[in-house]
Short mmCIF file of C-alpha atoms in Angstrom, two decimals:
data_model
loop_
_atom_site.label_atom_id
_atom_site.label_comp_id
_atom_site.label_asym_id
_atom_site.label_seq_id
_atom_site.Cartn_x
_atom_site.Cartn_y
_atom_site.Cartn_z
CA UNK S 1 125.70 90.84 112.12
CA UNK S 2 129.24 91.50 113.48
CA UNK S 3 127.98 94.06 116.04
CA UNK S 4 125.17 91.60 116.96
CA UNK S 5 127.97 88.80 117.47
CA UNK S 6 130.30 90.76 119.46
CA UNK S 7 127.80 92.60 121.92
CA UNK S 8 124.03 92.49 120.93
CA UNK S 9 123.79 95.45 123.81
CA UNK S 10 125.30 97.91 121.25
CA UNK S 11 122.83 97.15 118.58
CA UNK S 12 119.72 97.39 121.11
CA UNK S 13 119.17 101.16 120.82
CA UNK S 14 119.13 100.92 116.90
CA UNK S 15 116.53 97.97 117.16
CA UNK S 16 114.35 99.90 119.68
CA UNK S 17 114.34 103.00 117.10
CA UNK S 18 113.34 100.83 114.25
CA UNK S 19 110.70 98.83 116.03
CA UNK S 20 109.15 102.19 117.32
CA UNK S 21 109.30 103.96 113.87
CA UNK S 22 108.36 101.05 111.73
CA UNK S 23 104.53 101.32 111.53
CA UNK S 24 104.91 105.26 110.72
CA UNK S 25 107.79 105.14 108.30
CA UNK S 26 107.24 101.93 106.61
CA UNK S 27 103.62 101.28 106.58
CA UNK S 28 100.82 103.95 106.89
CA UNK S 29 102.39 106.00 104.11
CA UNK S 30 102.72 103.13 101.63
CA UNK S 31 100.26 101.20 99.30
CA UNK S 32 99.41 97.59 100.34
CA UNK S 33 101.49 96.56 97.21
CA UNK S 34 104.57 98.18 98.56
CA UNK S 35 104.09 97.01 102.09
CA UNK S 36 104.13 93.26 100.70
CA UNK S 37 107.15 94.06 98.54
CA UNK S 38 108.93 95.05 101.74
CA UNK S 39 107.67 92.23 104.03
CA UNK S 40 110.90 90.01 103.50
CA UNK S 41 113.13 92.77 104.73
CA UNK S 42 110.72 93.86 107.53
CA UNK S 43 110.55 90.17 108.60
CA UNK S 44 114.38 89.94 108.58
CA UNK S 45 114.97 93.02 110.69
CA UNK S 46 112.32 92.18 113.28
CA UNK S 47 113.84 88.61 113.52
CA UNK S 48 117.29 90.02 114.11
CA UNK S 49 115.87 92.41 116.75
CA UNK S 50 114.22 89.56 118.56
CA UNK S 51 117.20 87.46 118.40
CA UNK S 52 119.32 90.22 119.96
CA UNK S 53 116.84 90.39 122.80
CA UNK S 54 117.02 86.50 123.29
CA UNK S 55 121.01 87.03 123.22
CA UNK S 56 120.73 89.46 126.13
CA UNK S 57 118.08 87.44 128.15
CA UNK S 58 115.22 89.88 127.71
CA UNK S 59 112.76 87.28 126.81
CA UNK S 60 109.83 89.43 127.52
CA UNK S 61 110.68 91.90 125.05
CA UNK S 62 111.56 89.31 122.47
CA UNK S 63 108.07 87.92 122.78
CA UNK S 64 106.56 91.60 122.16
CA UNK S 65 108.85 92.34 119.26
CA UNK S 66 108.19 88.83 117.67
CA UNK S 67 104.55 89.45 117.84
CA UNK S 68 104.88 92.99 116.52
CA UNK S 69 106.82 91.94 113.63
CA UNK S 70 104.55 89.06 112.78
CA UNK S 71 101.52 91.37 112.72
CA UNK S 72 102.70 94.60 111.57
CA UNK S 73 101.03 94.65 108.32
CA UNK S 74 97.87 93.01 109.35
CA UNK S 75 97.59 95.26 112.30
CA UNK S 76 97.74 98.19 109.95
CA UNK S 77 94.90 96.76 107.87
CA UNK S 78 92.85 95.99 111.00
CA UNK S 79 93.45 99.53 112.39
CA UNK S 80 91.76 101.14 109.44
CA UNK S 81 88.46 99.14 110.04
CA UNK S 82 88.26 101.01 113.56
CA UNK S 83 87.07 103.19 115.55
CA UNK S 84 85.67 100.83 118.24
CA UNK S 85 82.35 101.15 119.74
CA UNK S 86 83.66 102.29 122.95
CA UNK S 87 85.27 105.28 121.17
CA UNK S 88 82.07 106.10 119.54
CA UNK S 89 80.33 106.34 122.91
CA UNK S 90 82.90 108.52 124.41
CA UNK S 91 83.37 111.00 121.42
CA UNK S 92 81.12 110.21 118.40
CA UNK S 93 82.61 113.26 116.48
CA UNK S 94 86.14 112.08 116.81
CA UNK S 95 85.26 108.70 116.03
CA UNK S 96 83.56 109.78 112.93
CA UNK S 97 86.53 111.71 111.66
CA UNK S 98 88.72 108.75 112.42
CA UNK S 99 86.38 106.52 110.37
CA UNK S 100 86.33 108.75 107.44
CA UNK S 101 90.19 109.26 107.37
CA UNK S 102 90.71 105.44 107.99
CA UNK S 103 88.46 104.54 104.98
CA UNK S 104 90.25 107.20 102.66
CA UNK S 105 93.67 105.93 103.90
CA UNK S 106 92.60 102.18 103.31
CA UNK S 107 91.28 103.06 99.61
CA UNK S 108 94.57 104.91 98.92
CA UNK S 109 96.65 101.81 100.08
CA UNK S 110 94.87 99.73 97.66
CA UNK S 111 95.44 101.61 94.43
CA UNK S 112 96.15 99.66 91.26
CA UNK S 113 99.68 98.90 89.99
CA UNK S 114 100.73 98.75 86.51
CA UNK S 115 103.69 97.24 84.58
CA UNK S 116 106.88 96.91 86.82
CA UNK S 117 105.41 97.48 90.02
CA UNK S 118 104.53 101.14 89.41
CA UNK S 119 101.56 102.87 90.91
CA UNK S 120 99.03 104.22 88.46
CA UNK S 121 99.23 107.99 89.51
CA UNK S 122 96.71 110.69 88.61
CA UNK S 123 97.39 113.33 85.98
CA UNK S 124 99.24 115.42 88.54
CA UNK S 125 101.12 112.60 90.02
CA UNK S 126 100.02 113.58 93.43
CA UNK S 127 98.81 110.17 94.82
CA UNK S 128 101.91 109.68 97.00
CA UNK S 129 101.39 113.12 98.47
CA UNK S 130 97.80 112.56 99.24
CA UNK S 131 98.53 109.37 100.76
CA UNK S 132 101.19 110.76 103.11
CA UNK S 133 98.89 113.65 104.21
CA UNK S 134 96.05 111.04 104.93
CA UNK S 135 98.62 108.95 107.05
CA UNK S 136 99.75 112.09 109.16
CA UNK S 137 96.04 113.07 109.67
CA UNK S 138 95.15 109.55 110.78
CA UNK S 139 98.16 109.56 113.24
CA UNK S 140 97.14 112.92 114.53
CA UNK S 141 93.46 111.66 115.20
CA UNK S 142 94.99 108.67 116.96
CA UNK S 143 96.86 110.96 119.16
CA UNK S 144 93.86 112.91 119.96
CA UNK S 145 92.19 109.74 120.90
CA UNK S 146 94.93 108.82 123.24
CA UNK S 147 94.50 111.93 125.16
CA UNK S 148 91.00 110.74 126.14
CA UNK S 149 90.90 109.33 129.67
CA UNK S 150 90.92 105.53 129.49
CA UNK S 151 92.13 105.60 125.82
CA UNK S 152 95.79 106.00 126.54
CA UNK S 153 96.79 102.73 124.88
CA UNK S 154 94.46 102.86 122.09
CA UNK S 155 95.70 100.81 119.14
CA UNK S 156 98.96 100.50 120.89
CA UNK S 157 101.16 97.19 120.46
CA UNK S 158 100.26 94.87 123.06
CA UNK S 159 102.68 94.35 126.11
CA UNK S 160 104.26 91.09 127.29
CA UNK S 161 101.74 90.74 130.08
CA UNK S 162 98.69 90.84 127.58
CA UNK S 163 100.37 88.56 125.21
CA UNK S 164 100.90 86.13 128.13
CA UNK S 165 97.27 85.80 128.63
CA UNK S 166 97.10 83.68 125.57
CA UNK S 167 98.79 80.73 127.66
CA UNK S 168 95.91 80.60 130.18
CA UNK S 169 94.71 77.34 128.58
CA UNK S 170 98.09 75.88 127.78
CA UNK S 171 101.57 76.77 126.43
CA UNK S 172 101.86 78.86 123.22
CA UNK S 173 104.96 78.53 121.25
CA UNK S 174 106.54 81.13 119.03
CA UNK S 175 109.42 80.70 116.55
CA UNK S 176 111.95 82.99 115.57
CA UNK S 177 114.52 82.12 112.81
CA UNK S 178 117.59 84.12 111.76
CA UNK S 179 120.86 83.37 109.93
CA UNK S 180 122.44 83.61 113.12
CA UNK S 181 120.26 81.55 115.63
CA UNK S 182 116.89 80.11 115.79
CA UNK S 183 114.65 79.72 118.84
CA UNK S 184 111.40 78.76 120.19
CA UNK S 185 109.84 81.04 122.87
CA UNK S 186 107.27 79.33 125.10
CA UNK S 187 104.75 80.99 127.05
CA UNK S 188 103.43 79.02 129.76
CA UNK S 189 100.55 79.35 132.10
CA UNK S 190 102.59 79.07 135.35
CA UNK S 191 106.00 80.13 134.69
CA UNK S 192 108.09 82.96 132.99
CA UNK S 193 108.63 82.67 129.14
CA UNK S 194 111.04 79.90 128.36
CA UNK S 195 113.63 79.91 125.46
CA UNK S 196 114.45 76.75 123.63
CA UNK S 197 117.21 77.09 121.06
CA UNK S 198 116.64 75.30 117.94
CA UNK S 199 120.17 74.29 116.93
CA UNK S 200 118.94 72.29 113.81
CA UNK S 201 116.69 74.89 112.36
CA UNK S 202 118.03 77.69 109.90
CA UNK S 203 116.72 80.05 107.27
CA UNK S 204 118.45 77.87 104.71
CA UNK S 205 116.93 74.67 105.83
CA UNK S 206 113.40 76.50 105.80
CA UNK S 207 114.02 77.88 102.41
CA UNK S 208 115.24 74.46 101.05
#
């Protein structure tokens, strides 16, 4: 926080690395139960990253990161219900492989938990290894898909331009709350994104 207060530019490379690595490191190789356990920490880190973007005036990136943080777990769950019809039409064999691995990974992520949050391992205790192997295989298949012409952005996070289209019918408001500052980011149909400081809103007030 001290680094953020003095110069958020210093923290930006670290935040960029966290945002890019988060889906691979934190989510795909873990169970759904573990994902929800870590949700508060994920949310806090992403909110601080968004606040840093706002502080330096990069509101477009702030919108991208806020949306990515909000949907990071849900996006993972939705991804495991792919591939799309477009991919099947382009490469049915690759689409089938992706579907099979996605289904296996989704099943691995929903294993039962026992006692104090401990996963019920098989006799050899190999569940985590199998889960990680499936996650790596899934990522490898996604990389193959992105090599196909027209699929370069397959399942990639939405850009600001894509998110801004949601404001075609009227303003869309996104709220970011941290212990340092709180802001509303307003996507408008005819202007750039606007930032409205919420000086009376705080985490303490929300939790109270």
